[in-house]
Tab-separated table of C-alpha atoms in Angstrom:
chain	number	residue	atom	x	y	z
A	724	MET	CA	41.533	19.722	39.261
A	725	ALA	CA	43.345	22.746	37.824
A	726	ILE	CA	41.580	26.087	37.980
A	727	PRO	CA	40.166	26.680	34.499
A	728	PHE	CA	41.346	29.631	32.495
A	729	ILE	CA	38.798	32.436	32.826
A	730	ILE	CA	38.706	35.710	30.950
A	731	ASP	CA	37.347	38.373	33.263
A	732	ASP	CA	38.116	41.960	34.243
A	733	SER	CA	41.338	40.884	35.922
A	734	THR	CA	42.727	39.244	32.782
A	735	SER	CA	45.736	41.089	31.424
A	736	ASN	CA	45.474	42.613	27.995
A	737	ASP	CA	48.489	40.584	26.939
A	738	LEU	CA	46.338	37.490	27.078
A	739	LEU	CA	43.544	39.108	25.121
A	740	TYR	CA	44.950	41.481	22.560
A	741	ASN	CA	48.525	40.527	21.708
A	742	GLU	CA	47.608	37.959	19.084
A	743	PRO	CA	46.109	39.014	15.762
A	744	ARG	CA	42.370	38.570	15.704
A	745	GLY	CA	40.608	39.869	12.607
A	746	LEU	CA	36.960	40.464	13.404
A	747	VAL	CA	35.178	42.962	11.211
A	748	PRO	CA	31.683	43.332	12.627
A	749	ARG	CA	28.928	42.228	10.330
A	750	ASP	CA	27.306	44.928	8.300
A	751	TYR	CA	23.635	44.105	8.634
A	752	ASN	CA	22.769	46.386	5.728
A	753	LEU	CA	24.935	44.361	3.386
A	754	TYR	CA	24.244	41.052	5.069
A	755	PRO	CA	20.722	41.226	6.479
A	756	ARG	CA	19.456	38.618	8.865
A	757	THR	CA	17.215	37.113	6.200
A	758	MET	CA	20.187	35.904	4.165
A	759	PHE	CA	20.772	32.988	6.529
A	760	GLN	CA	18.659	30.372	8.178
A	761	SER	CA	17.660	31.227	11.702
A	762	PRO	CA	16.404	28.991	14.479
A	763	PRO	CA	12.676	28.433	14.262
A	764	ASP	CA	10.563	30.543	16.551
A	765	ASP	CA	9.533	27.405	18.359
A	766	MET	CA	13.124	26.298	18.878
A	767	PRO	CA	13.040	24.579	22.245
A	768	LEU	CA	15.121	26.682	24.608
A	769	ILE	CA	16.580	25.313	27.799
A	770	PRO	CA	15.343	27.654	30.524
A	771	GLU	CA	17.894	29.163	32.866
A	772	SER	CA	16.312	27.279	35.748
A	773	GLU	CA	17.630	24.042	34.198
A	774	TRP	CA	21.145	25.212	33.456
A	775	ASP	CA	22.671	24.120	36.767
A	776	ALA	CA	21.325	20.581	36.460
A	777	ARG	CA	22.457	20.239	32.860
A	778	ILE	CA	25.896	21.683	33.578
A	779	ASP	CA	26.342	19.326	36.538
A	780	GLU	CA	25.205	16.412	34.413
A	781	GLN	CA	27.709	17.241	31.683
A	782	GLU	CA	30.467	17.536	34.243
A	783	GLU	CA	29.556	14.293	36.004
A	784	ARG	CA	29.214	12.246	32.828
A	785	GLU	CA	31.993	14.075	30.984
A	786	SER	CA	29.719	14.625	28.038
A	787	SER	CA	30.522	18.195	26.943
A	788	LEU	CA	32.329	19.014	23.715
A	789	GLU	CA	35.393	19.948	25.743
A	790	HIS	CA	35.400	16.501	27.365
A	791	ILE	CA	34.995	14.872	23.953
A	792	PHE	CA	37.799	17.016	22.547
A	793	ASN	CA	40.129	16.074	25.410
A	794	ARG	CA	39.331	12.364	25.054
A	795	LEU	CA	40.059	12.543	21.340
A	796	ALA	CA	43.371	14.315	21.918
A	797	LYS	CA	44.371	11.708	24.477
A	798	ARG	CA	43.281	8.726	22.408
A	799	LEU	CA	45.074	9.901	19.283
A	800	ASN	CA	47.951	11.405	21.224
A	801	ILE	CA	47.566	14.780	19.485
A	802	ALA	CA	49.256	17.694	21.185
A	803	VAL	CA	47.286	20.408	19.373
A	804	PRO	CA	44.087	18.893	18.033
A	805	PHE	CA	42.552	22.201	16.965
A	806	THR	CA	43.761	24.564	14.268
A	807	HIS	CA	45.326	27.967	14.996
A	808	GLN	CA	45.521	31.109	12.864
A	809	ASN	CA	49.278	31.605	13.212
A	810	GLY	CA	49.244	35.377	13.283
A	811	ALA	CA	46.869	35.939	10.387
A	812	GLY	CA	43.689	37.964	10.840
A	813	PHE	CA	41.499	34.981	10.049
A	814	CYS	CA	39.859	34.341	13.423
A	815	TRP	CA	36.470	34.594	11.696
A	816	SER	CA	37.305	31.519	9.608
A	817	TYR	CA	38.986	29.546	12.373
A	818	SER	CA	35.944	29.933	14.607
A	819	THR	CA	33.754	28.062	12.119
A	820	GLY	CA	36.536	25.655	11.108
A	821	ASN	CA	37.177	24.579	14.678
A	822	ALA	CA	33.433	24.309	15.291
A	823	THR	CA	33.205	21.927	12.334
A	824	MET	CA	35.998	19.810	13.762
A	825	LEU	CA	34.286	19.746	17.155
A	826	ASP	CA	31.041	18.586	15.553
A	827	ARG	CA	32.901	15.788	13.772
A	828	ALA	CA	34.548	14.729	17.026
A	829	ALA	CA	31.206	14.583	18.828
A	830	ARG	CA	29.794	12.361	16.088
A	831	GLY	CA	32.702	9.923	16.201
A	832	LEU	CA	33.761	10.744	12.649
A	833	PRO	CA	37.338	10.135	11.551
A	834	TYR	CA	39.703	12.856	12.704
A	835	VAL	CA	40.644	15.099	9.826
A	836	ARG	CA	42.417	18.428	10.072
A	837	LEU	CA	40.418	21.039	8.221
A	838	ASN	CA	42.069	24.174	6.950
A	839	PRO	CA	40.286	27.477	7.702
A	840	HIS	CA	43.132	29.373	6.061
A	841	ALA	CA	41.881	28.109	2.699
A	842	VAL	CA	38.380	29.470	3.331
A	843	ALA	CA	39.529	32.922	4.409
A	844	SER	CA	42.175	33.152	1.698
A	845	ILE	CA	39.705	32.387	-1.076
A	846	ILE	CA	37.085	34.784	0.293
A	847	LYS	CA	39.643	37.583	0.628
A	848	GLY	CA	41.427	36.896	-2.646
A	849	GLY	CA	44.637	35.925	-0.920
A	850	ALA	CA	44.799	38.992	1.317
A	851	ASP	CA	45.157	38.839	5.089
A	852	GLU	CA	41.939	40.645	6.008
A	853	GLY	CA	39.339	40.527	8.707
A	854	GLY	CA	35.787	39.253	8.458
A	855	TRP	CA	32.991	37.865	10.586
A	856	CYS	CA	31.976	34.288	11.340
A	857	GLY	CA	28.856	34.379	9.160
A	858	LEU	CA	31.026	35.101	6.152
A	859	SER	CA	33.050	31.935	6.541
A	860	ALA	CA	29.901	30.005	7.459
A	861	LYS	CA	28.350	31.111	4.158
A	862	PHE	CA	31.375	29.690	2.353
A	863	LEU	CA	31.073	26.467	4.343
A	864	VAL	CA	27.466	26.137	3.197
A	865	GLU	CA	28.231	26.855	-0.451
A	866	VAL	CA	31.694	25.364	-0.958
A	867	GLY	CA	32.820	23.599	2.201
A	868	ILE	CA	36.267	23.464	3.757
A	869	PRO	CA	39.227	21.379	2.585
A	870	THR	CA	41.602	19.353	4.700
A	871	GLU	CA	45.249	20.257	5.177
A	872	GLU	CA	46.128	17.667	2.546
A	873	PHE	CA	44.544	19.835	-0.107
A	874	TRP	CA	45.654	23.278	1.127
A	875	GLN	CA	48.979	23.915	2.754
A	876	VAL	CA	48.805	24.904	6.406
A	877	HIS	CA	48.745	28.690	6.940
A	878	SER	CA	49.190	29.364	3.230
A	879	ARG	CA	47.328	32.072	1.308
A	880	ASN	CA	48.455	30.881	-2.079
A	881	LEU	CA	45.380	30.797	-4.309
A	882	ARG	CA	46.978	28.444	-6.806
A	883	GLN	CA	45.852	25.685	-4.486
A	884	ASP	CA	42.257	26.472	-5.392
A	885	THR	CA	41.913	23.485	-7.703
A	886	PRO	CA	38.972	21.273	-8.641
A	887	GLU	CA	40.459	18.546	-6.447
A	888	MET	CA	40.593	20.939	-3.510
A	889	ARG	CA	37.004	22.015	-4.162
A	890	ALA	CA	35.871	18.393	-4.356
A	891	ASN	CA	37.466	17.689	-1.008
A	892	ALA	CA	36.005	20.876	0.490
A	893	ALA	CA	32.547	19.816	-0.647
A	894	LEU	CA	32.799	16.759	1.606
A	895	HIS	CA	32.915	19.046	4.618
A	896	LYS	CA	30.041	21.336	3.830
A	897	LEU	CA	27.842	22.824	6.467
A	898	THR	CA	24.571	21.154	5.572
A	899	GLU	CA	22.274	22.117	8.418
A	900	ASP	CA	22.788	25.163	10.458
A	901	TRP	CA	21.328	27.906	12.443
A	902	ILE	CA	23.444	30.578	10.927
A	903	ASP	CA	21.867	33.432	12.776
A	904	LEU	CA	21.309	33.089	16.413
A	905	LYS	CA	19.174	36.088	17.120
A	906	ALA	CA	21.869	38.594	17.776
A	907	SER	CA	19.965	41.730	17.035
A	908	VAL	CA	20.489	44.494	19.519
A	909	TYR	CA	16.905	44.494	20.689
A	910	ASP	CA	17.000	40.893	21.849
A	911	ARG	CA	20.410	40.115	23.274
A	912	ASN	CA	18.914	37.998	26.001
A	913	LEU	CA	17.412	35.583	23.512
A	914	THR	CA	20.797	35.197	21.885
A	915	ARG	CA	22.248	34.239	25.249
A	916	GLN	CA	19.513	31.654	25.808
A	917	GLN	CA	19.945	30.251	22.322
A	918	LEU	CA	23.687	30.086	22.750
A	919	ALA	CA	23.326	28.322	26.099
A	920	THR	CA	20.814	25.890	24.616
A	921	CYS	CA	23.092	25.023	21.700
A	922	LEU	CA	26.136	24.520	23.883
A	923	LEU	CA	24.280	22.441	26.472
A	924	ASN	CA	23.145	20.313	23.530
A	925	ASN	CA	26.692	19.963	22.190
A	926	ILE	CA	26.035	22.092	19.139
A	927	PRO	CA	29.206	24.164	18.637
A	928	CYS	CA	28.833	27.832	17.780
A	929	ALA	CA	31.093	30.412	16.199
A	930	VAL	CA	30.699	33.655	18.128
A	931	ASP	CA	31.887	37.175	17.323
A	932	TYR	CA	32.665	39.623	20.139
A	933	SER	CA	33.095	43.166	18.877
A	934	GLU	CA	34.606	44.325	22.194
A	935	TRP	CA	37.356	41.775	21.711
A	936	ALA	CA	37.435	42.246	17.927
A	937	HIS	CA	37.648	38.504	17.826
A	938	SER	CA	35.711	35.490	16.630
A	939	ILE	CA	36.007	32.223	18.500
A	940	CYS	CA	34.441	28.780	18.671
A	941	ALA	CA	32.225	28.272	21.729
A	942	GLY	CA	31.976	24.647	22.798
A	943	ARG	CA	30.467	24.563	26.238
A	944	TRP	CA	28.200	26.481	28.610
A	945	VAL	CA	29.546	26.620	32.166
A	946	ARG	CA	28.730	27.972	35.594
A	947	ILE	CA	31.391	30.442	36.667
A	948	GLU	CA	29.902	30.961	40.091
A	949	ASN	CA	26.426	30.724	41.579
A	950	GLY	CA	24.041	32.359	39.152
A	951	VAL	CA	26.816	33.441	36.770
A	952	TYR	CA	27.212	31.558	33.504
A	953	GLY	CA	29.260	31.934	30.373
A	954	PRO	CA	30.586	30.161	27.314
A	955	ARG	CA	33.730	28.088	27.380
A	956	ILE	CA	35.514	28.778	24.155
A	957	MET	CA	38.169	27.160	22.014
A	958	ASN	CA	40.441	29.930	20.856
A	959	SER	CA	42.495	29.738	17.685
A	960	TRP	CA	45.730	30.842	19.329
A	961	LEU	CA	48.517	28.397	19.978
A	962	GLY	CA	49.632	28.000	23.607
A	963	TRP	CA	46.658	29.893	25.007
A	964	GLY	CA	44.393	28.972	27.953
A	965	ASP	CA	43.811	25.353	28.897
A	966	ASN	CA	45.137	23.709	25.758
A	967	GLY	CA	43.267	26.315	23.763
A	968	TRP	CA	40.182	26.571	25.994
A	969	GLY	CA	39.056	29.402	28.250
A	970	THR	CA	35.887	30.695	29.912
A	971	ILE	CA	34.500	34.124	29.127
A	972	ASN	CA	33.256	36.024	32.139
A	973	LYS	CA	32.985	39.443	30.574
A	974	ASN	CA	30.012	41.610	29.901
A	975	TRP	CA	30.604	41.396	26.189
A	976	ASP	CA	27.780	41.409	23.697
A	977	VAL	CA	27.554	38.700	21.109
A	978	ASP	CA	27.729	40.578	17.833
A	979	SER	CA	27.000	37.611	15.645
A	980	ALA	CA	26.688	33.915	16.303
A	981	VAL	CA	26.449	30.867	14.100
A	982	ALA	CA	25.335	27.456	15.299
A	983	LEU	CA	26.764	24.574	13.276
A	984	ARG	CA	24.314	21.733	13.591
A	985	VAL	CA	25.269	19.335	10.830
A	986	THR	CA	28.421	19.144	8.780
A	987	GLY	CA	29.438	16.633	6.158
A	988	ALA	CA	30.096	13.202	7.592
A	989	SER	CA	32.661	12.052	5.085
A	990	CYS	CA	35.534	9.829	6.120
A	991	VAL	CA	38.217	11.865	4.368
B	353	MET	CA	-14.076	-49.367	26.840
B	354	ASN	CA	-11.680	-46.965	25.307
B	355	PHE	CA	-9.948	-43.988	26.906
B	356	LEU	CA	-12.572	-41.400	26.026
B	357	GLN	CA	-15.364	-43.596	27.318
B	358	THR	CA	-13.510	-44.071	30.561
B	359	VAL	CA	-13.121	-40.329	30.970
B	360	LEU	CA	-16.795	-39.702	30.267
B	361	ALA	CA	-17.829	-42.422	32.725
B	362	MET	CA	-15.635	-40.866	35.369
B	363	LEU	CA	-17.188	-37.483	34.662
B	364	ALA	CA	-20.671	-38.961	35.016
B	365	ALA	CA	-19.709	-40.595	38.304
B	366	LEU	CA	-18.443	-37.293	39.587
B	367	LEU	CA	-21.704	-35.571	38.623
B	368	LEU	CA	-23.718	-38.230	40.428
B	369	LYS	CA	-21.524	-37.923	43.485
B	370	ASP	CA	-21.980	-34.173	43.444
B	371	ALA	CA	-25.714	-34.531	43.156
B	372	GLY	CA	-25.787	-36.954	46.080
B	373	TYR	CA	-23.773	-34.591	48.192
B	374	SER	CA	-26.119	-31.705	47.357
B	375	LEU	CA	-29.050	-33.873	48.379
B	376	TRP	CA	-27.461	-34.748	51.681
B	377	GLN	CA	-26.690	-31.083	52.426
B	378	ARG	CA	-30.281	-30.117	51.836
B	379	VAL	CA	-31.773	-32.619	54.310
B	380	PRO	CA	-32.985	-30.563	57.307
B	381	ALA	CA	-32.001	-31.542	60.833
B	382	GLY	CA	-34.464	-33.960	62.433
B	383	PHE	CA	-35.669	-35.088	59.069
B	384	ASP	CA	-38.438	-37.687	59.145
B	385	TRP	CA	-36.861	-40.494	57.157
B	386	ARG	CA	-39.931	-42.679	57.547
B	387	GLY	CA	-42.223	-40.013	56.233
B	388	TRP	CA	-39.792	-39.395	53.417
B	389	ALA	CA	-39.900	-43.071	52.513
B	390	ALA	CA	-43.533	-42.504	51.678
B	391	TRP	CA	-42.790	-40.009	48.878
B	392	GLY	CA	-44.654	-36.743	49.164
B	393	ALA	CA	-45.464	-37.071	52.862
B	394	THR	CA	-42.808	-34.476	53.725
B	395	LYS	CA	-43.120	-30.734	53.097
B	396	ALA	CA	-39.365	-30.224	52.694
B	397	LYS	CA	-38.977	-28.400	49.412
B	398	PRO	CA	-35.175	-28.873	49.054
B	399	VAL	CA	-35.694	-32.646	48.996
B	400	ALA	CA	-38.064	-32.362	46.078
B	401	ASN	CA	-35.488	-30.127	44.232
B	402	ALA	CA	-32.714	-32.542	45.018
B	403	GLY	CA	-34.684	-35.375	43.531
B	404	ALA	CA	-35.064	-33.475	40.298
B	405	MET	CA	-31.385	-32.685	40.371
B	406	VAL	CA	-30.469	-36.374	40.756
B	407	LEU	CA	-32.695	-37.212	37.839
B	408	GLY	CA	-31.148	-34.445	35.687
B	409	TYR	CA	-27.582	-35.409	36.468
B	410	GLY	CA	-28.350	-39.045	35.814
B	411	VAL	CA	-29.770	-38.308	32.386
B	412	LEU	CA	-26.772	-36.105	31.567
B	413	ALA	CA	-24.376	-38.854	32.641
B	414	LEU	CA	-26.144	-41.393	30.464
B	415	VAL	CA	-26.012	-39.050	27.484
B	416	LEU	CA	-22.297	-38.471	27.993
B	417	MET	CA	-21.594	-42.184	28.287
B	418	GLN	CA	-23.551	-42.815	25.119
B	419	ALA	CA	-21.732	-40.055	23.281
B	420	GLY	CA	-18.366	-41.510	24.152
B	421	ARG	CA	-19.206	-44.953	22.847
B	422	GLY	CA	-17.212	-45.899	19.776
B	423	CYS	CA	-14.867	-42.957	19.957
B	424	THR	CA	-11.185	-43.503	19.392
B	425	LEU	CA	-8.168	-41.398	20.179
B	426	PRO	CA	-5.176	-40.926	17.838
B	427	PRO	CA	-2.299	-43.215	18.720
B	428	LEU	CA	0.388	-41.771	20.988
B	429	PRO	CA	3.617	-40.812	19.210
B	430	PRO	CA	6.477	-43.196	19.736
B	431	ILE	CA	8.997	-42.191	22.407
B	432	PRO	CA	12.227	-41.248	20.658
B	433	TRP	CA	15.379	-43.040	21.634
B	434	PRO	CA	18.277	-40.877	22.807
B	435	VAL	CA	20.439	-39.761	19.865
B	436	PRO	CA	24.194	-39.988	20.283
B	437	PRO	CA	25.832	-36.503	20.407
B	438	GLY	CA	27.041	-35.154	17.062
B	439	PRO	CA	28.403	-31.833	15.842
B	440	ALA	CA	26.608	-28.875	17.503
B	441	PRO	CA	24.338	-26.896	15.192
B	442	THR	CA	25.633	-23.442	14.273
B	443	PRO	CA	23.765	-20.849	16.376
B	444	GLN	CA	21.865	-18.390	14.229
B	445	PRO	CA	21.945	-14.694	15.144
B	446	PRO	CA	18.570	-13.398	16.332
B	447	THR	CA	18.377	-10.842	13.514
B	448	PRO	CA	20.739	-10.066	10.665
B	449	ALA	CA	23.508	-7.618	11.531
B	450	PRO	CA	22.277	-4.264	10.183
B	451	ILE	CA	25.717	-2.674	9.679
B	452	GLU	CA	27.957	-4.479	7.218
B	453	ILE	CA	31.150	-4.093	9.192
B	454	ASP	CA	33.191	-7.073	10.308
B	455	GLY	CA	32.747	-6.613	14.041
B	456	PHE	CA	30.773	-4.748	16.654
B	457	ALA	CA	29.401	-1.474	15.218
B	458	VAL	CA	26.932	1.098	16.502
B	459	LEU	CA	25.021	3.899	14.839
B	460	ILE	CA	22.798	6.511	16.454
B	461	VAL	CA	20.597	8.467	14.076
B	462	GLU	CA	19.343	11.769	15.447
B	463	GLU	CA	17.711	15.056	14.529
B	464	SER	CA	20.226	17.605	15.735
B	465	GLY	CA	17.575	20.304	15.827
B	466	ASP	CA	15.740	18.320	18.478
B	467	ARG	CA	18.615	17.714	20.841
B	468	ALA	CA	16.913	19.807	23.492
B	469	LYS	CA	14.252	17.089	23.603
B	470	LEU	CA	16.738	14.349	24.509
B	471	THR	CA	16.548	12.902	27.979
B	472	ILE	CA	19.597	13.260	30.187
B	473	GLY	CA	20.215	9.545	29.740
B	474	GLN	CA	20.085	9.779	25.950
B	475	HIS	CA	22.472	12.733	25.963
B	476	ALA	CA	24.847	10.791	28.211
B	477	ALA	CA	24.645	7.695	26.012
B	478	MET	CA	25.509	9.736	22.953
B	479	PHE	CA	28.276	11.910	24.360
B	480	GLY	CA	29.215	10.665	27.834
B	481	LYS	CA	32.469	9.033	28.831
B	482	THR	CA	31.085	5.695	30.030
B	483	CYS	CA	29.324	4.825	26.831
B	484	ASN	CA	32.007	6.228	24.542
B	485	ASP	CA	34.829	4.483	26.391
B	486	TYR	CA	32.934	1.225	26.062
B	487	LEU	CA	32.390	1.754	22.347
B	488	ASP	CA	36.011	2.769	21.800
B	489	GLU	CA	37.104	-0.426	23.508
B	490	LYS	CA	34.653	-2.874	21.956
B	491	CYS	CA	33.836	-1.601	18.502
B	492	ALA	CA	35.667	-2.855	15.457
B	493	ALA	CA	38.136	-0.613	13.708
B	494	ASP	CA	36.212	1.546	11.272
B	495	PRO	CA	37.187	0.356	7.774
B	496	TYR	CA	36.574	3.835	6.374
B	497	GLY	CA	38.539	6.000	8.765
B	498	LYS	CA	42.034	6.022	10.148
B	499	ASN	CA	42.284	5.633	13.940
B	500	THR	CA	38.512	5.465	14.239
B	501	LYS	CA	36.223	2.955	15.864
B	502	ALA	CA	32.978	1.867	14.273
B	503	HIS	CA	30.499	4.015	16.165
B	504	ARG	CA	28.826	7.107	14.771
B	505	ILE	CA	26.169	9.678	15.571
B	506	LEU	CA	24.617	10.967	12.373
B	507	ASP	CA	21.858	13.417	11.640
B	508	LYS	CA	18.999	11.824	9.737
B	509	ASP	CA	19.434	14.349	6.917
B	510	VAL	CA	23.224	14.260	6.654
B	511	SER	CA	24.907	14.049	3.273
B	512	LEU	CA	25.955	10.471	2.640
B	513	ALA	CA	28.801	11.392	0.272
B	514	GLN	CA	31.929	9.372	1.060
B	515	ILE	CA	30.479	8.319	4.354
B	516	GLY	CA	31.386	4.669	3.743
B	517	ALA	CA	29.205	2.031	2.068
B	518	ALA	CA	28.310	0.207	5.276
B	519	TRP	CA	27.221	3.403	7.021
B	520	GLU	CA	25.334	4.530	3.950
B	521	LYS	CA	23.368	1.270	3.852
B	522	ALA	CA	22.684	1.450	7.563
B	523	MET	CA	21.412	5.017	7.172
B	524	LYS	CA	18.993	3.880	4.465
B	525	ARG	CA	17.366	1.239	6.643
B	526	PRO	CA	13.839	2.012	7.828
B	527	ARG	CA	13.438	3.893	11.080
B	528	ALA	CA	10.368	4.594	13.113
B	529	SER	CA	11.639	7.594	15.055
B	530	VAL	CA	14.714	9.500	16.212
B	531	PRO	CA	16.933	9.167	18.116
B	532	TRP	CA	17.297	5.671	16.674
B	533	LEU	CA	19.826	3.101	17.801
B	534	VAL	CA	21.379	0.527	15.477
B	535	VAL	CA	23.614	-2.110	17.049
B	536	SER	CA	25.325	-4.700	14.915
B	537	HIS	CA	27.553	-7.722	15.287
B	538	PRO	CA	28.025	-10.203	12.431
B	539	LYS	CA	27.884	-13.223	14.750
B	540	ARG	CA	25.408	-12.009	17.332
B	541	GLY	CA	22.906	-10.236	15.112
B	542	GLY	CA	21.620	-6.796	15.753
B	543	PHE	CA	19.172	-4.413	17.314
B	544	GLU	CA	17.294	-1.546	15.737
B	545	GLY	CA	14.987	0.589	17.810
B	546	PRO	CA	14.527	3.826	19.694
B	547	LEU	CA	17.479	4.937	21.780
B	548	PRO	CA	16.555	4.006	25.377
B	549	GLU	CA	15.782	6.906	27.660
B	550	LYS	CA	18.222	5.766	30.344
B	551	GLU	CA	21.950	5.469	29.779
B	552	GLU	CA	22.099	2.226	31.794
B	553	ASP	CA	19.570	0.614	29.471
B	554	THR	CA	21.597	1.623	26.434
B	555	ILE	CA	24.780	0.213	27.935
B	556	ALA	CA	23.013	-3.046	28.853
B	557	LEU	CA	21.781	-3.314	25.287
B	558	LEU	CA	25.218	-2.631	23.853
B	559	LYS	CA	26.771	-5.253	26.120
B	560	LYS	CA	24.438	-7.919	24.751
B	561	PHE	CA	26.264	-7.587	21.460
B	562	GLY	CA	29.632	-6.127	22.359
B	563	ASP	CA	30.845	-8.296	25.262
């Protein structure tokens, strides 16, 4: 088995900062935590003592989102099954868009290529500007996300914002979510436990890292070495990591995190 | 004497035999048969009890024999003659197929917020390679999606817009709990029930309809 791609202190900056990213950290004054749904206080959390067993189980039975993603790519013979931002500063929209596609894959829904460029372009009025994952998630809740058939790939042309496009986007709405994993500064540890719980349960999450100025889609919780764990992410950069995947082993804080529990189950 | 009378007579004979045997068992060793012949000369209490028992059984036997007199049994049904083989009857599926798709189809209905409560076996059945490879191989082509096989995992509260009529109907069927498994084959019927806790049990269940 090939050694998985891991981002740690030895990773060169070329692999981390050369591509455009686009994270603008969330302004909690403008966007307070109460604006989104949060996990219930009694959300069952998987304790750290169970992580090893669950991780081993996922590896043995090949049941993680990464395994599902790889099976889908193989079955459909798709070289690049995820979407990539192509130099635009729209990572904050691709993180939620790719998470939606991962959720669809896990549910066995027909493979459709969603277009996060449409979401970011509409929110930013056609400008190439940064944002944070909760912003695109809000749009996914209210409007949805169209497929590439209804919005040209990597285009920011707002003339494509038609009723037909909106109708298609509505089929891929985020209908149930935990928008805010508890990312407040005073309780980082809870965020980590919530993130681990979601990923071990195959609930994809969009995660913002301010140190990286980047938003990515986390799809799996892995053991890096004994007692050291981290998220395995699907980046939105073409030709990066293990077919888009890499493991984060950095002491980065999660600035904001969105769990995407249920998205529209339409066939188109 | 008809059949019932014969049975009752046999029952009475058995009771008498039983009574006689009880009497014999109660005779003490060295019993004075001569003294016994003159009734009451012996002090052996069991003999006196046995005598009463013989009398009781006898009366009961007579009553039973009397009760059976005149009774008749319904005639025995005629023995059917062997029928020459004809066209085989069409086997009926055990239950109607719950998903209206022309082929093997599977639906798991879940509450995504409760995934942490799934057993390891349920998680593996939903997302693991073994189960998914089997479903990819055996399920019918999904009529609503390109390059898709007819197996889905849907949240119980998911929007049903453009989900496909067959899936929509299947989602509206009654459920007792989640995670809920719906297995369907138009010729073999279907299964609807809780998703088994062990992956092996789920696969065995799927194979009943998919193989």
